PDB file of C-alpha atoms in Angstrom:
ATOM      1  CA  UNK A   1     192.664-127.256 -77.203  1.00 61.00           C
ATOM      2  CA  UNK A   2     192.423-124.565 -74.565  1.00 67.00           C
ATOM      3  CA  UNK A   3     190.933-125.690 -71.279  1.00 78.00           C
ATOM      4  CA  UNK A   4     190.576-124.142 -67.909  1.00 93.00           C
ATOM      5  CA  UNK A   5     192.767-125.734 -65.228  1.00 97.00           C
ATOM      6  CA  UNK A   6     191.100-127.710 -62.450  1.00 97.00           C
ATOM      7  CA  UNK A   7     192.565-130.237 -59.997  1.00 97.00           C
ATOM      8  CA  UNK A   8     191.750-133.795 -61.095  1.00 96.00           C
ATOM      9  CA  UNK A   9     190.362-134.760 -57.711  1.00 97.00           C
ATOM     10  CA  UNK A  10     189.567-133.534 -54.223  1.00 97.00           C
ATOM     11  CA  UNK A  11     188.286-135.414 -51.213  1.00 96.00           C
ATOM     12  CA  UNK A  12     187.079-134.864 -47.682  1.00 96.00           C
ATOM     13  CA  UNK A  13     185.090-136.573 -44.968  1.00 96.00           C
ATOM     14  CA  UNK A  14     181.339-136.144 -44.614  1.00 96.00           C
ATOM     15  CA  UNK A  15     180.468-132.781 -43.124  1.00 96.00           C
ATOM     16  CA  UNK A  16     183.753-131.237 -44.165  1.00 97.00           C
ATOM     17  CA  UNK A  17     184.424-128.704 -46.910  1.00 97.00           C
ATOM     18  CA  UNK A  18     186.087-128.966 -50.294  1.00 97.00           C
ATOM     19  CA  UNK A  19     187.136-126.253 -52.680  1.00 98.00           C
ATOM     20  CA  UNK A  20     187.778-126.630 -56.378  1.00 98.00           C
ATOM     21  CA  UNK A  21     189.821-124.090 -58.295  1.00 98.00           C
ATOM     22  CA  UNK A  22     189.446-123.088 -61.920  1.00 97.00           C
ATOM     23  CA  UNK A  23     192.302-121.178 -63.459  1.00 97.00           C
ATOM     24  CA  UNK A  24     192.138-119.328 -66.743  1.00 96.00           C
ATOM     25  CA  UNK A  25     193.409-116.146 -68.312  1.00 94.00           C
ATOM     26  CA  UNK A  26     192.525-112.504 -68.757  1.00 94.00           C
ATOM     27  CA  UNK A  27     190.498-113.218 -71.891  1.00 93.00           C
ATOM     28  CA  UNK A  28     188.212-115.787 -70.292  1.00 95.00           C
ATOM     29  CA  UNK A  29     187.903-116.137 -66.498  1.00 95.00           C
ATOM     30  CA  UNK A  30     189.314-112.631 -66.059  1.00 94.00           C
ATOM     31  CA  UNK A  31     186.617-111.128 -68.264  1.00 93.00           C
ATOM     32  CA  UNK A  32     183.565-113.361 -68.296  1.00 93.00           C
ATOM     33  CA  UNK A  33     181.319-114.985 -65.742  1.00 94.00           C
ATOM     34  CA  UNK A  34     182.219-118.462 -64.567  1.00 96.00           C
ATOM     35  CA  UNK A  35     179.671-121.195 -64.108  1.00 97.00           C
ATOM     36  CA  UNK A  36     179.987-124.548 -62.357  1.00 98.00           C
ATOM     37  CA  UNK A  37     178.334-127.878 -63.154  1.00 97.00           C
ATOM     38  CA  UNK A  38     177.773-131.099 -61.285  1.00 98.00           C
ATOM     39  CA  UNK A  39     177.718-134.318 -63.293  1.00 98.00           C
ATOM     40  CA  UNK A  40     176.896-137.823 -62.130  1.00 97.00           C
ATOM     41  CA  UNK A  41     178.007-140.814 -64.240  1.00 95.00           C
ATOM     42  CA  UNK A  42     175.834-141.260 -67.296  1.00 94.00           C
ATOM     43  CA  UNK A  43     173.896-138.062 -66.634  1.00 96.00           C
ATOM     44  CA  UNK A  44     173.824-134.581 -68.106  1.00 97.00           C
ATOM     45  CA  UNK A  45     175.682-131.774 -66.342  1.00 97.00           C
ATOM     46  CA  UNK A  46     173.617-129.644 -63.978  1.00 97.00           C
ATOM     47  CA  UNK A  47     174.282-125.986 -63.249  1.00 97.00           C
ATOM     48  CA  UNK A  48     175.119-125.321 -59.587  1.00 98.00           C
ATOM     49  CA  UNK A  49     176.688-121.839 -59.825  1.00 97.00           C
ATOM     50  CA  UNK A  50     176.327-119.122 -62.472  1.00 97.00           C
ATOM     51  CA  UNK A  51     177.669-115.591 -62.826  1.00 96.00           C
ATOM     52  CA  UNK A  52     180.597-116.569 -60.572  1.00 97.00           C
ATOM     53  CA  UNK A  53     178.643-116.819 -57.346  1.00 97.00           C
ATOM     54  CA  UNK A  54     174.897-117.112 -57.914  1.00 97.00           C
ATOM     55  CA  UNK A  55     172.964-120.261 -57.127  1.00 97.00           C
ATOM     56  CA  UNK A  56     170.077-121.445 -59.324  1.00 95.00           C
ATOM     57  CA  UNK A  57     166.807-122.182 -57.626  1.00 95.00           C
ATOM     58  CA  UNK A  58     166.959-125.500 -55.812  1.00 95.00           C
ATOM     59  CA  UNK A  59     170.720-125.574 -55.276  1.00 97.00           C
ATOM     60  CA  UNK A  60     171.484-125.656 -51.546  1.00 97.00           C
ATOM     61  CA  UNK A  61     173.517-122.878 -50.004  1.00 96.00           C
ATOM     62  CA  UNK A  62     176.206-125.457 -49.185  1.00 97.00           C
ATOM     63  CA  UNK A  63     177.416-124.659 -52.702  1.00 98.00           C
ATOM     64  CA  UNK A  64     179.191-121.341 -53.194  1.00 98.00           C
ATOM     65  CA  UNK A  65     181.275-119.697 -55.874  1.00 98.00           C
ATOM     66  CA  UNK A  66     183.769-116.886 -56.048  1.00 97.00           C
ATOM     67  CA  UNK A  67     186.138-115.320 -58.527  1.00 97.00           C
ATOM     68  CA  UNK A  68     189.282-113.276 -58.188  1.00 96.00           C
ATOM     69  CA  UNK A  69     191.253-112.150 -61.199  1.00 96.00           C
ATOM     70  CA  UNK A  70     191.785-115.104 -63.504  1.00 96.00           C
ATOM     71  CA  UNK A  71     190.766-117.787 -61.008  1.00 97.00           C
ATOM     72  CA  UNK A  72     187.427-118.997 -59.756  1.00 98.00           C
ATOM     73  CA  UNK A  73     186.562-121.310 -56.895  1.00 98.00           C
ATOM     74  CA  UNK A  74     183.679-123.636 -56.094  1.00 98.00           C
ATOM     75  CA  UNK A  75     183.139-124.464 -52.459  1.00 98.00           C
ATOM     76  CA  UNK A  76     181.009-127.244 -51.044  1.00 97.00           C
ATOM     77  CA  UNK A  77     180.437-127.223 -47.287  1.00 97.00           C
ATOM     78  CA  UNK A  78     178.768-129.874 -45.138  1.00 96.00           C
ATOM     79  CA  UNK A  79     179.889-132.510 -47.632  1.00 97.00           C
ATOM     80  CA  UNK A  80     177.404-135.334 -48.215  1.00 97.00           C
ATOM     81  CA  UNK A  81     177.793-138.681 -49.965  1.00 96.00           C
ATOM     82  CA  UNK A  82     175.324-137.420 -52.562  1.00 96.00           C
ATOM     83  CA  UNK A  83     177.822-134.729 -53.536  1.00 97.00           C
ATOM     84  CA  UNK A  84     180.171-137.333 -55.000  1.00 97.00           C
ATOM     85  CA  UNK A  85     180.309-136.365 -58.652  1.00 97.00           C
ATOM     86  CA  UNK A  86     182.431-134.685 -61.277  1.00 98.00           C
ATOM     87  CA  UNK A  87     182.456-130.901 -61.219  1.00 98.00           C
ATOM     88  CA  UNK A  88     183.315-128.668 -64.162  1.00 97.00           C
ATOM     89  CA  UNK A  89     183.810-124.944 -64.528  1.00 97.00           C
ATOM     90  CA  UNK A  90     182.865-123.144 -67.715  1.00 96.00           C
ATOM     91  CA  UNK A  91     183.149-119.722 -69.239  1.00 96.00           C
ATOM     92  CA  UNK A  92     183.522-117.817 -72.485  1.00 95.00           C
ATOM     93  CA  UNK A  93     186.729-116.578 -74.085  1.00 93.00           C
ATOM     94  CA  UNK A  94     186.261-113.087 -75.397  1.00 92.00           C
ATOM     95  CA  UNK A  95     189.431-113.070 -77.517  1.00 92.00           C
ATOM     96  CA  UNK A  96     188.799-116.349 -79.327  1.00 91.00           C
ATOM     97  CA  UNK A  97     184.977-116.248 -79.139  1.00 92.00           C
ATOM     98  CA  UNK A  98     184.739-119.814 -77.906  1.00 94.00           C
ATOM     99  CA  UNK A  99     183.262-121.576 -74.915  1.00 95.00           C
ATOM    100  CA  UNK A 100     185.629-123.205 -72.466  1.00 96.00           C
ATOM    101  CA  UNK A 101     185.401-125.916 -69.818  1.00 97.00           C
ATOM    102  CA  UNK A 102     187.767-127.048 -67.155  1.00 97.00           C
ATOM    103  CA  UNK A 103     189.067-130.583 -67.292  1.00 95.00           C
ATOM    104  CA  UNK A 104     186.785-131.620 -64.454  1.00 96.00           C
ATOM    105  CA  UNK A 105     187.320-132.475 -60.783  1.00 97.00           C
ATOM    106  CA  UNK A 106     186.162-135.676 -59.130  1.00 98.00           C
ATOM    107  CA  UNK A 107     184.846-135.072 -55.628  1.00 98.00           C
ATOM    108  CA  UNK A 108     185.162-138.053 -53.309  1.00 97.00           C
ATOM    109  CA  UNK A 109     183.523-138.245 -49.901  1.00 95.00           C
ATOM    110  CA  UNK A 110     185.773-140.338 -47.673  1.00 92.00           C
TER     111      UNK A 110
ATOM    112  CA  UNK B   1     159.855-126.159 -66.960  1.00 94.00           C
ATOM    113  CA  UNK B   2     162.751-125.903 -69.368  1.00 96.00           C
ATOM    114  CA  UNK B   3     163.311-128.986 -71.500  1.00 97.00           C
ATOM    115  CA  UNK B   4     165.923-129.690 -74.119  1.00 98.00           C
ATOM    116  CA  UNK B   5     165.605-132.965 -76.002  1.00 98.00           C
ATOM    117  CA  UNK B   6     168.332-134.074 -78.398  1.00 98.00           C
ATOM    118  CA  UNK B   7     167.831-136.593 -81.170  1.00 97.00           C
ATOM    119  CA  UNK B   8     169.547-137.868 -84.288  1.00 97.00           C
ATOM    120  CA  UNK B   9     172.477-139.727 -82.799  1.00 96.00           C
ATOM    121  CA  UNK B  10     173.510-143.159 -83.957  1.00 96.00           C
ATOM    122  CA  UNK B  11     176.251-145.209 -85.561  1.00 97.00           C
ATOM    123  CA  UNK B  12     177.958-143.808 -88.646  1.00 97.00           C
ATOM    124  CA  UNK B  13     181.023-144.792 -90.635  1.00 97.00           C
ATOM    125  CA  UNK B  14     184.096-142.557 -90.784  1.00 97.00           C
ATOM    126  CA  UNK B  15     183.589-139.871 -93.395  1.00 97.00           C
ATOM    127  CA  UNK B  16     179.845-139.994 -92.969  1.00 97.00           C
ATOM    128  CA  UNK B  17     177.353-137.349 -91.858  1.00 97.00           C
ATOM    129  CA  UNK B  18     174.716-136.929 -89.186  1.00 98.00           C
ATOM    130  CA  UNK B  19     172.318-134.175 -88.255  1.00 98.00           C
ATOM    131  CA  UNK B  20     171.503-133.723 -84.592  1.00 98.00           C
ATOM    132  CA  UNK B  21     168.398-131.892 -83.445  1.00 98.00           C
ATOM    133  CA  UNK B  22     167.524-130.275 -80.145  1.00 98.00           C
ATOM    134  CA  UNK B  23     163.902-129.478 -79.342  1.00 98.00           C
ATOM    135  CA  UNK B  24     163.416-126.732 -76.778  1.00 98.00           C
ATOM    136  CA  UNK B  25     160.420-125.957 -74.605  1.00 97.00           C
ATOM    137  CA  UNK B  26     159.526-124.118 -71.420  1.00 97.00           C
ATOM    138  CA  UNK B  27     161.198-120.812 -72.268  1.00 97.00           C
ATOM    139  CA  UNK B  28     161.198-118.086 -74.934  1.00 97.00           C
ATOM    140  CA  UNK B  29     163.595-119.856 -77.262  1.00 97.00           C
ATOM    141  CA  UNK B  30     164.176-116.880 -79.561  1.00 97.00           C
ATOM    142  CA  UNK B  31     165.677-114.844 -76.706  1.00 96.00           C
ATOM    143  CA  UNK B  32     168.591-117.128 -75.874  1.00 96.00           C
ATOM    144  CA  UNK B  33     171.828-118.355 -77.325  1.00 96.00           C
ATOM    145  CA  UNK B  34     172.340-122.092 -77.689  1.00 97.00           C
ATOM    146  CA  UNK B  35     175.413-124.320 -77.508  1.00 98.00           C
ATOM    147  CA  UNK B  36     176.432-127.809 -78.504  1.00 98.00           C
ATOM    148  CA  UNK B  37     178.839-129.598 -76.167  1.00 98.00           C
ATOM    149  CA  UNK B  38     180.156-133.145 -76.359  1.00 98.00           C
ATOM    150  CA  UNK B  39     181.707-135.659 -74.009  1.00 98.00           C
ATOM    151  CA  UNK B  40     183.781-138.545 -75.295  1.00 97.00           C
ATOM    152  CA  UNK B  41     183.606-141.790 -73.298  1.00 96.00           C
ATOM    153  CA  UNK B  42     185.386-141.326 -69.980  1.00 95.00           C
ATOM    154  CA  UNK B  43     186.470-137.793 -70.870  1.00 95.00           C
ATOM    155  CA  UNK B  44     185.540-134.256 -69.912  1.00 95.00           C
ATOM    156  CA  UNK B  45     183.229-131.734 -71.518  1.00 96.00           C
ATOM    157  CA  UNK B  46     184.241-130.209 -74.834  1.00 96.00           C
ATOM    158  CA  UNK B  47     182.521-127.087 -76.113  1.00 97.00           C
ATOM    159  CA  UNK B  48     181.778-127.290 -79.828  1.00 97.00           C
ATOM    160  CA  UNK B  49     179.720-124.392 -81.094  1.00 97.00           C
ATOM    161  CA  UNK B  50     177.364-121.554 -80.202  1.00 97.00           C
ATOM    162  CA  UNK B  51     174.651-119.649 -82.030  1.00 97.00           C
ATOM    163  CA  UNK B  52     173.271-116.321 -80.914  1.00 96.00           C
ATOM    164  CA  UNK B  53     169.570-115.871 -80.163  1.00 96.00           C
ATOM    165  CA  UNK B  54     168.780-114.627 -83.662  1.00 95.00           C
ATOM    166  CA  UNK B  55     171.276-116.779 -85.550  1.00 93.00           C
ATOM    167  CA  UNK B  56     173.331-113.728 -86.492  1.00 93.00           C
ATOM    168  CA  UNK B  57     176.596-115.071 -85.129  1.00 95.00           C
ATOM    169  CA  UNK B  58     177.993-118.567 -84.876  1.00 96.00           C
ATOM    170  CA  UNK B  59     181.229-119.674 -83.268  1.00 96.00           C
ATOM    171  CA  UNK B  60     183.088-122.972 -83.467  1.00 97.00           C
ATOM    172  CA  UNK B  61     185.862-124.872 -81.750  1.00 95.00           C
ATOM    173  CA  UNK B  62     188.849-125.497 -83.988  1.00 94.00           C
ATOM    174  CA  UNK B  63     188.259-129.243 -83.725  1.00 94.00           C
ATOM    175  CA  UNK B  64     184.964-129.000 -85.620  1.00 96.00           C
ATOM    176  CA  UNK B  65     185.291-125.808 -87.619  1.00 94.00           C
ATOM    177  CA  UNK B  66     184.474-126.426 -91.311  1.00 93.00           C
ATOM    178  CA  UNK B  67     183.096-129.913 -90.593  1.00 97.00           C
ATOM    179  CA  UNK B  68     180.205-128.999 -88.292  1.00 98.00           C
ATOM    180  CA  UNK B  69     177.481-126.378 -88.772  1.00 98.00           C
ATOM    181  CA  UNK B  70     175.090-125.045 -86.156  1.00 98.00           C
ATOM    182  CA  UNK B  71     171.716-123.588 -87.099  1.00 98.00           C
ATOM    183  CA  UNK B  72     168.418-122.760 -85.455  1.00 98.00           C
ATOM    184  CA  UNK B  73     164.776-122.336 -86.342  1.00 97.00           C
ATOM    185  CA  UNK B  74     163.134-120.019 -83.839  1.00 97.00           C
ATOM    186  CA  UNK B  75     159.680-120.703 -85.241  1.00 97.00           C
ATOM    187  CA  UNK B  76     160.091-124.388 -84.416  1.00 98.00           C
ATOM    188  CA  UNK B  77     162.160-123.866 -81.234  1.00 98.00           C
ATOM    189  CA  UNK B  78     164.859-126.096 -82.631  1.00 98.00           C
ATOM    190  CA  UNK B  79     168.628-126.009 -82.832  1.00 98.00           C
ATOM    191  CA  UNK B  80     170.571-128.280 -85.153  1.00 98.00           C
ATOM    192  CA  UNK B  81     174.097-129.579 -85.562  1.00 98.00           C
ATOM    193  CA  UNK B  82     175.055-130.788 -89.020  1.00 98.00           C
ATOM    194  CA  UNK B  83     178.128-132.993 -88.738  1.00 98.00           C
ATOM    195  CA  UNK B  84     180.090-133.901 -91.860  1.00 98.00           C
ATOM    196  CA  UNK B  85     183.337-135.776 -92.479  1.00 97.00           C
ATOM    197  CA  UNK B  86     182.954-137.588 -89.185  1.00 98.00           C
ATOM    198  CA  UNK B  87     186.000-139.161 -87.572  1.00 97.00           C
ATOM    199  CA  UNK B  88     186.364-141.876 -84.984  1.00 97.00           C
ATOM    200  CA  UNK B  89     187.422-139.224 -82.463  1.00 96.00           C
ATOM    201  CA  UNK B  90     183.992-137.570 -82.843  1.00 97.00           C
ATOM    202  CA  UNK B  91     182.487-140.495 -80.941  1.00 98.00           C
ATOM    203  CA  UNK B  92     180.803-138.924 -77.915  1.00 98.00           C
ATOM    204  CA  UNK B  93     177.582-137.992 -76.224  1.00 98.00           C
ATOM    205  CA  UNK B  94     176.385-134.701 -77.699  1.00 98.00           C
ATOM    206  CA  UNK B  95     174.500-132.246 -75.511  1.00 98.00           C
ATOM    207  CA  UNK B  96     172.666-129.088 -76.431  1.00 98.00           C
ATOM    208  CA  UNK B  97     172.714-126.404 -73.774  1.00 97.00           C
ATOM    209  CA  UNK B  98     170.871-123.158 -73.277  1.00 97.00           C
ATOM    210  CA  UNK B  99     172.901-120.068 -72.455  1.00 95.00           C
ATOM    211  CA  UNK B 100     171.722-117.827 -69.668  1.00 93.00           C
ATOM    212  CA  UNK B 101     171.804-114.918 -72.122  1.00 93.00           C
ATOM    213  CA  UNK B 102     171.273-114.081 -75.781  1.00 91.00           C
ATOM    214  CA  UNK B 103     175.023-113.964 -76.387  1.00 87.00           C
ATOM    215  CA  UNK B 104     177.776-116.373 -75.344  1.00 84.00           C
ATOM    216  CA  UNK B 105     178.053-115.657 -71.632  1.00 87.00           C
ATOM    217  CA  UNK B 106     179.693-118.864 -70.493  1.00 84.00           C
ATOM    218  CA  UNK B 107     176.703-119.674 -68.306  1.00 91.00           C
ATOM    219  CA  UNK B 108     175.371-122.989 -69.614  1.00 94.00           C
ATOM    220  CA  UNK B 109     172.059-122.806 -67.806  1.00 95.00           C
ATOM    221  CA  UNK B 110     170.165-125.919 -68.920  1.00 96.00           C
ATOM    222  CA  UNK B 111     171.307-129.108 -70.622  1.00 97.00           C
ATOM    223  CA  UNK B 112     169.582-131.801 -72.597  1.00 97.00           C
ATOM    224  CA  UNK B 113     170.008-135.483 -71.742  1.00 97.00           C
ATOM    225  CA  UNK B 114     172.393-136.007 -74.650  1.00 97.00           C
ATOM    226  CA  UNK B 115     172.454-138.190 -77.750  1.00 98.00           C
ATOM    227  CA  UNK B 116     175.186-140.713 -78.493  1.00 98.00           C
ATOM    228  CA  UNK B 117     177.143-140.528 -81.730  1.00 98.00           C
ATOM    229  CA  UNK B 118     179.380-143.475 -82.532  1.00 98.00           C
ATOM    230  CA  UNK B 119     181.739-143.243 -85.491  1.00 97.00           C
ATOM    231  CA  UNK B 120     183.007-146.656 -86.404  1.00 95.00           C
ATOM    232  CA  UNK B 121     183.656-148.823 -89.426  1.00 91.00           C
TER     233      UNK B 121
END
């Protein structure tokens, strides 16, 4: 099963910044938009970034996204305890015509 | 507001079948592609299948190809997942998700709350 590569976990103190990477290939991250999702235990994922760097209505500007080549990055600044969750990246693979997700990253606020 | 409500989950024996439904509201359903995604207990998200806005194209993950079938009824604003030959490893919460676009863009814009499928003897 093809997945996008994310670090299993990241952590930082309140008010600090974390970044989460999402690595793919030329046929997925390199070609298609990347989206990012926040998921709390027992809940559905929620979109926080789409089209690599755009924020849906209601998502604070503490969340940002970027993409370069075959890698994308989610940044969370001014970290809050309420940001503790699992974060996933997602995209489409144009060669295989399948959707893809990263393995997920657990964000811990120290 | 956009709502996606899944139903049809439950307990089924290995080799059995289930049909999941996803009722959509709050947007022009016939303009958007739809996905099914699952999450096994304690695991990450796994993309399963996608159907274009008009049902003209369907794509599947290798893990469910042949066994699962996605369909949609734009008149009823519904998307379905027919699951056959179920295995214990299909045990998961199943989510339907709306794509940002009519085709598979990789932007999973809205998600339902999920329905639990448990495959066990």
